[in-house]
Amino acid sequence: MATAAGLAADSIPGAAAASRPEEKTQLATLLDISKCIGCGACVEACNETNAHKYPIPQKPFPKMVPSRAKVSDWSDKRDVTERLTPYNWLFIQQASVDINGEETELTIPRRCMHCINPPCVKLCPWGAAKQLENGISRIDPEICLGGSKCNAVCPWDIPQRQTGVGLYLDILPNFAGNGVMFKCDRCYDQVEAGQLPACIDACPEDVQTIGPRDEIIKQAHQLAKEMNGYIYGETENGGTNTLYVSPVPFGALDDAIEKGKGKPHLAPVSDRMADANNLAAAMVIAPLAGIAAAARKIYNYTRKTQEERA
Ligand code: SF4
Ligand code: SF4
Ligand code: SF4
């Protein structure tokens, strides 16, 4: 079983912090790319553990509004594991690189980076994406309207949309978005219960370590020093709670991996929120979040009344 940065699984700092807003410790994960054998046990464990959170869309889908909005339907492609989808929150990227003159295959687990200052959370117009005190960012499927703003502002194209599910069906059937966004929530419920995220627990090679970010940063530097390697995530997008250490430069890895929709890059990323802070203030996020909360209340009240009458 993978260890939690020298901590027992039942004493992960931040597990309790999710319910203690005053605690500011952010939990980070460290992934040692040199250890990963690409077995896929983490992907399987993620799918098994989080299957109950996956969307069950209503079909046929209502008419898309506006009509140019595209249906995004992964419900018949749940077995796709070579990219991120609403039904696959973690996948293994492959890179063929030169290490000391030898062609070497590296495998890299990819999922949400859990940014310290996440644009997906800060710029969601409906307040559907939240960051927990322990640094986990998650999208609430009961509030999300699938407008993809989080995907547009995410430097790594992480959140993925499923049509035919969510709040828009009940209260805003003609609202643009037409679905819900899904991504890794770093097994927030398991962490709250003092358990390790499933992908960390399942890994036979102990590729991932989890712990307070300052400790993880120290470990990342120590590891990078030992392998004469490189770090990704310490400063990217202003810093993330996912740090990779690689024996080859990330520029070489980025050149070697397949990139595209649902297949994030490993290139340098400047701090998006540093540029976006003024923009965010101009996005009237708070009033819209208020509208969303009010709409949700009305929806919950209506649903409860309907259930009582039934
Ligand atoms: S379970 Fe571990 S070794 Fe296997 S692919 Fe995932 S991170 Fe790599
Ligand atoms: S990687 Fe993207 S989805 Fe994940 S926290 Fe950062 S901005 Fe949000
Ligand atoms: S932390 Fe949890 S949700 Fe995220 S990739 Fe790992 S198993 Fe999946």
mmCIF file of C-alpha atoms and ligand atoms in Angstrom:
data_model
loop_
_atom_site.group_PDB
_atom_site.id
_atom_site.type_symbol
_atom_site.label_atom_id
_atom_site.label_comp_id
_atom_site.label_asym_id
_atom_site.label_seq_id
_atom_site.Cartn_x
_atom_site.Cartn_y
_atom_site.Cartn_z
ATOM 1 C CA MET A 1 0.000 0.000 0.000
ATOM 2 C CA ALA A 2 1.224 3.528 -0.767
ATOM 3 C CA THR A 3 2.250 5.615 2.189
ATOM 4 C CA ALA A 4 1.076 9.124 2.934
ATOM 5 C CA ALA A 5 4.307 11.105 3.246
ATOM 6 C CA GLY A 6 5.262 9.343 6.440
ATOM 7 C CA LEU A 7 1.717 9.488 7.773
ATOM 8 C CA ALA A 8 -0.714 6.677 8.396
ATOM 9 C CA ALA A 9 -3.726 6.654 6.108
ATOM 10 C CA ASP A 10 -6.009 7.323 9.049
ATOM 11 C CA SER A 11 -4.132 10.445 10.050
ATOM 12 C CA ILE A 12 -3.915 12.364 6.804
ATOM 13 C CA PRO A 13 -3.685 16.028 7.754
ATOM 14 C CA GLY A 14 -6.445 17.899 6.029
ATOM 15 C CA ALA A 15 -8.836 14.958 6.218
ATOM 16 C CA ALA A 16 -10.502 16.728 9.088
ATOM 17 C CA ALA A 17 -9.616 20.116 7.673
ATOM 18 C CA ALA A 18 -12.319 19.690 5.045
ATOM 19 C CA SER A 19 -14.808 20.288 7.831
ATOM 20 C CA ARG A 20 -12.650 22.785 9.731
ATOM 21 C CA PRO A 21 -12.564 25.900 7.605
ATOM 22 C CA GLU A 22 -10.088 27.668 9.876
ATOM 23 C CA GLU A 23 -7.356 25.137 9.058
ATOM 24 C CA LYS A 24 -5.323 26.321 6.094
ATOM 25 C CA THR A 25 -3.114 23.313 5.346
ATOM 26 C CA GLN A 26 -3.286 22.299 1.709
ATOM 27 C CA LEU A 27 -2.558 18.678 0.921
ATOM 28 C CA ALA A 28 -0.355 17.974 -2.068
ATOM 29 C CA THR A 29 0.617 14.828 -3.912
ATOM 30 C CA LEU A 30 4.053 13.969 -5.268
ATOM 31 C CA LEU A 31 4.321 11.659 -8.285
ATOM 32 C CA ASP A 32 7.670 10.048 -8.989
ATOM 33 C CA ILE A 33 7.486 9.416 -12.735
ATOM 34 C CA SER A 34 10.575 7.194 -12.660
ATOM 35 C CA LYS A 35 8.677 4.639 -10.535
ATOM 36 C CA CYS A 36 5.504 4.332 -12.629
ATOM 37 C CA ILE A 37 5.279 1.078 -14.629
ATOM 38 C CA GLY A 38 2.055 2.039 -16.424
ATOM 39 C CA CYS A 39 0.108 -0.907 -14.995
ATOM 40 C CA GLY A 40 -3.157 1.070 -14.848
ATOM 41 C CA ALA A 41 -4.117 -0.144 -11.357
ATOM 42 C CA CYS A 42 -4.653 3.489 -10.336
ATOM 43 C CA VAL A 43 -7.023 4.105 -13.250
ATOM 44 C CA GLU A 44 -9.005 0.982 -12.406
ATOM 45 C CA ALA A 45 -9.175 1.934 -8.726
ATOM 46 C CA CYS A 46 -10.339 5.454 -9.588
ATOM 47 C CA ASN A 47 -13.111 4.070 -11.776
ATOM 48 C CA GLU A 48 -14.255 1.555 -9.171
ATOM 49 C CA THR A 49 -14.184 4.013 -6.290
ATOM 50 C CA ASN A 50 -15.823 6.919 -8.045
ATOM 51 C CA ALA A 51 -18.304 5.103 -10.317
ATOM 52 C CA HIS A 52 -21.173 6.174 -8.047
ATOM 53 C CA LYS A 53 -20.371 9.813 -8.892
ATOM 54 C CA TYR A 54 -20.485 9.270 -12.648
ATOM 55 C CA PRO A 55 -23.377 10.796 -14.634
ATOM 56 C CA ILE A 56 -26.513 8.873 -15.572
ATOM 57 C CA PRO A 57 -27.916 11.028 -18.395
ATOM 58 C CA GLN A 58 -31.550 11.241 -19.418
ATOM 59 C CA LYS A 59 -32.070 10.281 -23.049
ATOM 60 C CA PRO A 60 -33.090 11.411 -25.559
ATOM 61 C CA PHE A 61 -31.321 14.667 -24.767
ATOM 62 C CA PRO A 62 -33.461 17.811 -24.766
ATOM 63 C CA LYS A 63 -32.909 20.162 -27.712
ATOM 64 C CA MET A 64 -29.570 21.933 -27.275
ATOM 65 C CA VAL A 65 -29.832 25.653 -26.596
ATOM 66 C CA PRO A 66 -28.416 27.572 -28.305
ATOM 67 C CA SER A 67 -28.613 25.148 -31.208
ATOM 68 C CA ARG A 68 -24.917 25.605 -31.949
ATOM 69 C CA ALA A 69 -24.104 24.083 -28.530
ATOM 70 C CA LYS A 70 -22.666 20.625 -29.037
ATOM 71 C CA VAL A 71 -23.865 17.439 -27.384
ATOM 72 C CA SER A 72 -21.093 15.913 -25.319
ATOM 73 C CA ASP A 73 -21.999 12.312 -24.686
ATOM 74 C CA TRP A 74 -19.560 9.832 -23.190
ATOM 75 C CA SER A 75 -22.194 7.563 -21.669
ATOM 76 C CA ASP A 76 -21.732 4.892 -24.362
ATOM 77 C CA LYS A 77 -17.951 5.211 -24.211
ATOM 78 C CA ARG A 78 -17.381 4.519 -20.543
ATOM 79 C CA ASP A 79 -14.547 2.118 -21.320
ATOM 80 C CA VAL A 80 -12.375 4.866 -22.865
ATOM 81 C CA THR A 81 -9.302 5.072 -20.638
ATOM 82 C CA GLU A 82 -6.754 6.748 -22.912
ATOM 83 C CA ARG A 83 -7.954 10.271 -22.125
ATOM 84 C CA LEU A 84 -9.980 12.223 -19.563
ATOM 85 C CA THR A 85 -13.757 11.887 -19.891
ATOM 86 C CA PRO A 86 -16.687 12.380 -17.488
ATOM 87 C CA TYR A 87 -16.304 8.631 -16.812
ATOM 88 C CA ASN A 88 -12.508 8.544 -16.597
ATOM 89 C CA TRP A 89 -10.828 11.053 -14.316
ATOM 90 C CA LEU A 90 -7.311 9.647 -14.547
ATOM 91 C CA PHE A 91 -5.338 8.240 -17.449
ATOM 92 C CA ILE A 92 -1.779 7.155 -18.195
ATOM 93 C CA GLN A 93 0.209 9.189 -20.680
ATOM 94 C CA GLN A 94 3.148 7.615 -22.486
ATOM 95 C CA ALA A 95 6.432 9.181 -23.504
ATOM 96 C CA SER A 96 9.356 7.694 -25.334
ATOM 97 C CA VAL A 97 12.451 9.654 -24.261
ATOM 98 C CA ASP A 98 16.216 9.459 -24.307
ATOM 99 C CA ILE A 99 17.824 8.795 -20.929
ATOM 100 C CA ASN A 100 21.618 8.604 -21.007
ATOM 101 C CA GLY A 101 21.554 7.611 -24.663
ATOM 102 C CA GLU A 102 18.930 4.889 -24.138
ATOM 103 C CA GLU A 103 15.411 5.013 -25.558
ATOM 104 C CA THR A 104 13.178 4.743 -22.463
ATOM 105 C CA GLU A 105 9.395 4.490 -22.105
ATOM 106 C CA LEU A 106 7.980 6.619 -19.315
ATOM 107 C CA THR A 107 4.375 6.520 -18.121
ATOM 108 C CA ILE A 108 2.728 9.482 -16.440
ATOM 109 C CA PRO A 109 -0.565 9.393 -14.486
ATOM 110 C CA ARG A 110 -2.598 12.495 -15.408
ATOM 111 C CA ARG A 111 -5.595 14.056 -13.693
ATOM 112 C CA CYS A 112 -6.608 17.403 -12.165
ATOM 113 C CA MET A 113 -3.583 19.276 -10.781
ATOM 114 C CA HIS A 114 -5.601 20.759 -7.879
ATOM 115 C CA CYS A 115 -4.150 24.243 -8.335
ATOM 116 C CA ILE A 116 -3.460 26.332 -5.227
ATOM 117 C CA ASN A 117 -5.460 29.174 -6.732
ATOM 118 C CA PRO A 118 -7.740 27.296 -9.142
ATOM 119 C CA PRO A 119 -9.216 29.299 -12.022
ATOM 120 C CA CYS A 120 -11.945 26.660 -12.435
ATOM 121 C CA VAL A 121 -13.177 27.501 -8.935
ATOM 122 C CA LYS A 122 -12.584 31.232 -8.965
ATOM 123 C CA LEU A 123 -14.139 31.824 -12.361
ATOM 124 C CA CYS A 124 -17.154 29.499 -12.236
ATOM 125 C CA PRO A 125 -20.056 31.913 -12.747
ATOM 126 C CA TRP A 126 -22.450 29.652 -10.802
ATOM 127 C CA GLY A 127 -20.329 28.900 -7.766
ATOM 128 C CA ALA A 128 -20.521 25.199 -8.673
ATOM 129 C CA ALA A 129 -16.779 24.579 -8.302
ATOM 130 C CA LYS A 130 -15.377 24.770 -4.793
ATOM 131 C CA GLN A 131 -11.987 24.498 -3.192
ATOM 132 C CA LEU A 132 -11.882 22.725 0.166
ATOM 133 C CA GLU A 133 -9.579 23.928 2.923
ATOM 134 C CA ASN A 134 -7.316 20.943 2.271
ATOM 135 C CA GLY A 135 -6.717 22.158 -1.291
ATOM 136 C CA ILE A 136 -9.043 19.764 -3.105
ATOM 137 C CA SER A 137 -11.073 21.412 -5.840
ATOM 138 C CA ARG A 138 -14.331 19.784 -6.851
ATOM 139 C CA ILE A 139 -17.358 20.530 -8.991
ATOM 140 C CA ASP A 140 -20.754 20.091 -7.361
ATOM 141 C CA PRO A 141 -22.848 18.126 -9.905
ATOM 142 C CA GLU A 142 -26.035 19.436 -8.298
ATOM 143 C CA ILE A 143 -25.168 23.058 -9.091
ATOM 144 C CA CYS A 144 -23.103 22.809 -12.290
ATOM 145 C CA LEU A 145 -24.902 23.762 -15.513
ATOM 146 C CA GLY A 146 -22.182 22.456 -17.826
ATOM 147 C CA GLY A 147 -21.256 25.805 -19.350
ATOM 148 C CA SER A 148 -17.596 24.704 -19.618
ATOM 149 C CA LYS A 149 -16.175 27.949 -18.225
ATOM 150 C CA CYS A 150 -14.009 25.802 -15.921
ATOM 151 C CA ASN A 151 -12.637 23.926 -18.905
ATOM 152 C CA ALA A 152 -11.983 27.163 -20.792
ATOM 153 C CA VAL A 153 -9.969 28.667 -17.926
ATOM 154 C CA CYS A 154 -8.180 25.464 -16.871
ATOM 155 C CA PRO A 155 -4.614 25.493 -18.234
ATOM 156 C CA TRP A 156 -4.746 21.703 -18.663
ATOM 157 C CA ASP A 157 -8.208 21.105 -20.218
ATOM 158 C CA ILE A 158 -9.221 18.953 -17.255
ATOM 159 C CA PRO A 159 -13.017 19.209 -16.619
ATOM 160 C CA GLN A 160 -15.090 17.196 -19.117
ATOM 161 C CA ARG A 161 -18.770 17.676 -19.946
ATOM 162 C CA GLN A 162 -21.629 15.185 -20.090
ATOM 163 C CA THR A 163 -24.918 16.275 -21.663
ATOM 164 C CA GLY A 164 -28.353 15.221 -20.390
ATOM 165 C CA VAL A 165 -27.634 15.375 -16.683
ATOM 166 C CA GLY A 166 -27.907 17.953 -13.913
ATOM 167 C CA LEU A 167 -29.848 20.958 -12.797
ATOM 168 C CA TYR A 168 -30.467 22.391 -16.256
ATOM 169 C CA LEU A 169 -32.926 19.579 -17.002
ATOM 170 C CA ASP A 170 -35.240 20.648 -14.176
ATOM 171 C CA ILE A 171 -35.082 24.384 -13.827
ATOM 172 C CA LEU A 172 -33.345 25.734 -16.870
ATOM 173 C CA PRO A 173 -34.089 23.286 -19.680
ATOM 174 C CA ASN A 174 -33.170 25.833 -22.310
ATOM 175 C CA PHE A 175 -30.019 27.076 -20.706
ATOM 176 C CA ALA A 176 -26.686 27.001 -22.507
ATOM 177 C CA GLY A 177 -24.383 24.441 -21.010
ATOM 178 C CA ASN A 178 -26.734 21.493 -21.229
ATOM 179 C CA GLY A 179 -24.959 19.240 -18.787
ATOM 180 C CA VAL A 180 -22.454 18.895 -15.971
ATOM 181 C CA MET A 181 -18.654 19.066 -15.846
ATOM 182 C CA PHE A 182 -16.715 16.184 -14.261
ATOM 183 C CA LYS A 183 -13.137 15.740 -13.074
ATOM 184 C CA CYS A 184 -10.958 14.206 -10.356
ATOM 185 C CA ASP A 185 -12.134 15.374 -6.924
ATOM 186 C CA ARG A 186 -9.089 13.746 -5.299
ATOM 187 C CA CYS A 187 -11.480 11.333 -3.615
ATOM 188 C CA TYR A 188 -12.540 14.136 -1.247
ATOM 189 C CA ASP A 189 -15.021 11.859 0.523
ATOM 190 C CA GLN A 190 -12.387 9.174 1.175
ATOM 191 C CA VAL A 191 -9.963 11.841 2.407
ATOM 192 C CA GLU A 192 -12.659 13.266 4.689
ATOM 193 C CA ALA A 193 -13.019 9.776 6.145
ATOM 194 C CA GLY A 194 -9.266 9.625 6.783
ATOM 195 C CA GLN A 195 -8.524 7.316 3.855
ATOM 196 C CA LEU A 196 -6.108 7.685 0.983
ATOM 197 C CA PRO A 197 -7.341 8.613 -2.492
ATOM 198 C CA ALA A 198 -8.000 5.365 -4.376
ATOM 199 C CA CYS A 199 -5.276 5.824 -6.996
ATOM 200 C CA ILE A 200 -2.614 6.323 -4.335
ATOM 201 C CA ASP A 201 -3.791 3.354 -2.307
ATOM 202 C CA ALA A 202 -3.904 0.990 -5.309
ATOM 203 C CA CYS A 203 -0.466 1.719 -6.760
ATOM 204 C CA PRO A 204 1.881 -1.286 -6.422
ATOM 205 C CA GLU A 205 4.950 0.913 -6.943
ATOM 206 C CA ASP A 206 4.189 3.689 -4.437
ATOM 207 C CA VAL A 207 4.434 6.260 -7.217
ATOM 208 C CA GLN A 208 2.386 8.812 -5.285
ATOM 209 C CA THR A 209 2.918 10.341 -1.865
ATOM 210 C CA ILE A 210 0.473 12.690 -0.153
ATOM 211 C CA GLY A 211 1.024 15.185 2.626
ATOM 212 C CA PRO A 212 1.093 18.858 3.582
ATOM 213 C CA ARG A 213 2.306 20.906 0.601
ATOM 214 C CA ASP A 214 5.389 22.314 2.312
ATOM 215 C CA GLU A 215 6.572 18.785 3.153
ATOM 216 C CA ILE A 216 5.792 17.551 -0.340
ATOM 217 C CA ILE A 217 7.803 20.429 -1.841
ATOM 218 C CA LYS A 218 10.791 19.446 0.304
ATOM 219 C CA GLN A 219 10.432 15.810 -0.745
ATOM 220 C CA ALA A 220 10.144 16.803 -4.404
ATOM 221 C CA HIS A 221 13.395 18.772 -4.192
ATOM 222 C CA GLN A 222 15.142 15.924 -2.380
ATOM 223 C CA LEU A 223 13.975 13.410 -4.977
ATOM 224 C CA ALA A 224 14.905 15.679 -7.874
ATOM 225 C CA LYS A 225 18.373 16.100 -6.353
ATOM 226 C CA GLU A 226 18.814 12.339 -5.947
ATOM 227 C CA MET A 227 17.812 11.538 -9.530
ATOM 228 C CA ASN A 228 19.288 14.690 -11.018
ATOM 229 C CA GLY A 229 15.749 15.358 -12.166
ATOM 230 C CA TYR A 230 13.114 18.030 -12.691
ATOM 231 C CA ILE A 231 9.971 19.274 -10.935
ATOM 232 C CA TYR A 232 6.593 20.226 -12.449
ATOM 233 C CA GLY A 233 3.799 21.845 -10.427
ATOM 234 C CA GLU A 234 5.766 23.878 -7.921
ATOM 235 C CA THR A 235 5.247 27.122 -9.821
ATOM 236 C CA GLU A 236 3.034 26.178 -12.781
ATOM 237 C CA ASN A 237 -0.178 28.207 -12.752
ATOM 238 C CA GLY A 238 1.057 29.834 -9.538
ATOM 239 C CA GLY A 239 1.663 26.422 -7.949
ATOM 240 C CA THR A 240 -0.409 23.250 -7.825
ATOM 241 C CA ASN A 241 -1.112 20.587 -5.244
ATOM 242 C CA THR A 242 0.160 17.963 -7.679
ATOM 243 C CA LEU A 243 3.918 17.798 -8.132
ATOM 244 C CA TYR A 244 5.697 15.584 -10.637
ATOM 245 C CA VAL A 245 9.379 14.668 -10.475
ATOM 246 C CA SER A 246 10.916 13.376 -13.697
ATOM 247 C CA PRO A 247 14.368 12.118 -14.677
ATOM 248 C CA VAL A 248 14.111 14.087 -17.953
ATOM 249 C CA PRO A 249 13.195 17.747 -18.497
ATOM 250 C CA PHE A 250 9.465 18.384 -18.755
ATOM 251 C CA GLY A 251 10.042 20.087 -22.112
ATOM 252 C CA ALA A 252 11.240 16.720 -23.468
ATOM 253 C CA LEU A 253 8.273 14.932 -21.880
ATOM 254 C CA ASP A 254 5.856 17.482 -23.306
ATOM 255 C CA ASP A 255 7.334 16.943 -26.782
ATOM 256 C CA ALA A 256 6.986 13.173 -26.411
ATOM 257 C CA ILE A 257 3.414 12.841 -25.101
ATOM 258 C CA GLU A 258 0.254 12.839 -27.185
ATOM 259 C CA LYS A 259 -1.699 16.024 -26.448
ATOM 260 C CA GLY A 260 -5.174 17.213 -27.358
ATOM 261 C CA LYS A 261 -8.727 17.119 -26.023
ATOM 262 C CA GLY A 262 -8.711 15.384 -22.652
ATOM 263 C CA LYS A 263 -4.939 14.838 -22.977
ATOM 264 C CA PRO A 264 -3.184 17.569 -20.963
ATOM 265 C CA HIS A 265 0.233 18.961 -21.828
ATOM 266 C CA LEU A 266 3.291 19.297 -19.582
ATOM 267 C CA ALA A 267 4.409 22.720 -20.817
ATOM 268 C CA PRO A 268 5.202 25.750 -18.631
ATOM 269 C CA VAL A 269 2.090 27.601 -17.394
ATOM 270 C CA SER A 270 2.086 31.140 -16.028
ATOM 271 C CA ASP A 271 -0.205 32.100 -13.151
ATOM 272 C CA ARG A 272 -3.580 32.503 -14.832
ATOM 273 C CA MET A 273 -5.239 34.045 -11.805
ATOM 274 C CA ALA A 274 -2.532 36.716 -11.596
ATOM 275 C CA ASP A 275 -3.760 37.909 -14.979
ATOM 276 C CA ALA A 276 -7.359 37.041 -14.287
ATOM 277 C CA ASN A 277 -7.891 38.702 -10.905
ATOM 278 C CA ASN A 278 -9.138 41.943 -12.436
ATOM 279 C CA LEU A 279 -11.103 40.004 -14.983
ATOM 280 C CA ALA A 280 -12.671 37.825 -12.263
ATOM 281 C CA ALA A 281 -13.834 40.922 -10.418
ATOM 282 C CA ALA A 282 -15.485 42.065 -13.624
ATOM 283 C CA MET A 283 -17.238 38.754 -14.169
ATOM 284 C CA VAL A 284 -20.027 39.420 -11.653
ATOM 285 C CA ILE A 285 -19.381 36.025 -10.173
ATOM 286 C CA ALA A 286 -20.925 36.724 -6.792
ATOM 287 C CA PRO A 287 -24.361 37.842 -8.061
ATOM 288 C CA LEU A 288 -24.527 34.898 -10.438
ATOM 289 C CA ALA A 289 -23.503 32.495 -7.690
ATOM 290 C CA GLY A 290 -26.313 34.002 -5.621
ATOM 291 C CA ILE A 291 -28.806 33.397 -8.420
ATOM 292 C CA ALA A 292 -27.610 29.817 -8.727
ATOM 293 C CA ALA A 293 -28.010 29.244 -4.994
ATOM 294 C CA ALA A 294 -31.520 30.711 -5.099
ATOM 295 C CA ALA A 295 -32.425 28.609 -8.131
ATOM 296 C CA ARG A 296 -31.161 25.516 -6.375
ATOM 297 C CA LYS A 297 -33.241 26.286 -3.291
ATOM 298 C CA ILE A 298 -36.361 26.679 -5.426
ATOM 299 C CA TYR A 299 -35.523 23.434 -7.212
ATOM 300 C CA ASN A 300 -34.993 21.533 -3.935
ATOM 301 C CA TYR A 301 -38.237 22.953 -2.509
ATOM 302 C CA THR A 302 -40.169 22.032 -5.656
ATOM 303 C CA ARG A 303 -38.717 18.532 -5.715
ATOM 304 C CA LYS A 304 -39.501 17.993 -2.016
ATOM 305 C CA THR A 305 -43.073 19.218 -2.490
ATOM 306 C CA GLN A 306 -43.517 16.923 -5.504
ATOM 307 C CA GLU A 307 -42.142 13.970 -3.533
ATOM 308 C CA GLU A 308 -44.480 14.712 -0.608
ATOM 309 C CA ARG A 309 -47.467 14.845 -2.966
ATOM 310 C CA ALA A 310 -46.522 11.609 -4.737
HETATM 311 S S1 SF4 B 1 -0.837 2.158 -10.344
HETATM 312 FE FE1 SF4 B 1 1.130 3.186 -9.976
HETATM 313 S S2 SF4 B 1 2.585 2.121 -11.302
HETATM 314 FE FE2 SF4 B 1 0.548 1.564 -12.025
HETATM 315 S S3 SF4 B 1 0.095 3.098 -13.629
HETATM 316 FE FE3 SF4 B 1 -0.739 3.918 -11.732
HETATM 317 S S4 SF4 B 1 0.871 5.221 -10.880
HETATM 318 FE FE4 SF4 B 1 1.835 3.911 -12.447
HETATM 319 S S1 SF4 B 2 -5.993 21.749 -13.068
HETATM 320 FE FE1 SF4 B 2 -7.741 22.775 -14.005
HETATM 321 S S2 SF4 B 2 -9.524 21.704 -13.171
HETATM 322 FE FE2 SF4 B 2 -7.801 21.208 -11.848
HETATM 323 S S3 SF4 B 2 -7.831 22.739 -10.179
HETATM 324 FE FE3 SF4 B 2 -6.469 23.546 -11.787
HETATM 325 S S4 SF4 B 2 -7.821 24.811 -13.060
HETATM 326 FE FE4 SF4 B 2 -9.143 23.479 -11.850
HETATM 327 S S1 SF4 B 3 -7.521 11.191 -6.470
HETATM 328 FE FE1 SF4 B 3 -9.377 9.912 -6.578
HETATM 329 S S2 SF4 B 3 -10.653 10.909 -8.124
HETATM 330 FE FE2 SF4 B 3 -8.572 11.717 -8.403
HETATM 331 S S3 SF4 B 3 -7.599 10.398 -9.934
HETATM 332 FE FE3 SF4 B 3 -7.078 9.543 -7.905
HETATM 333 S S4 SF4 B 3 -8.680 8.017 -7.522
HETATM 334 FE FE4 SF4 B 3 -9.418 9.336 -9.178
#
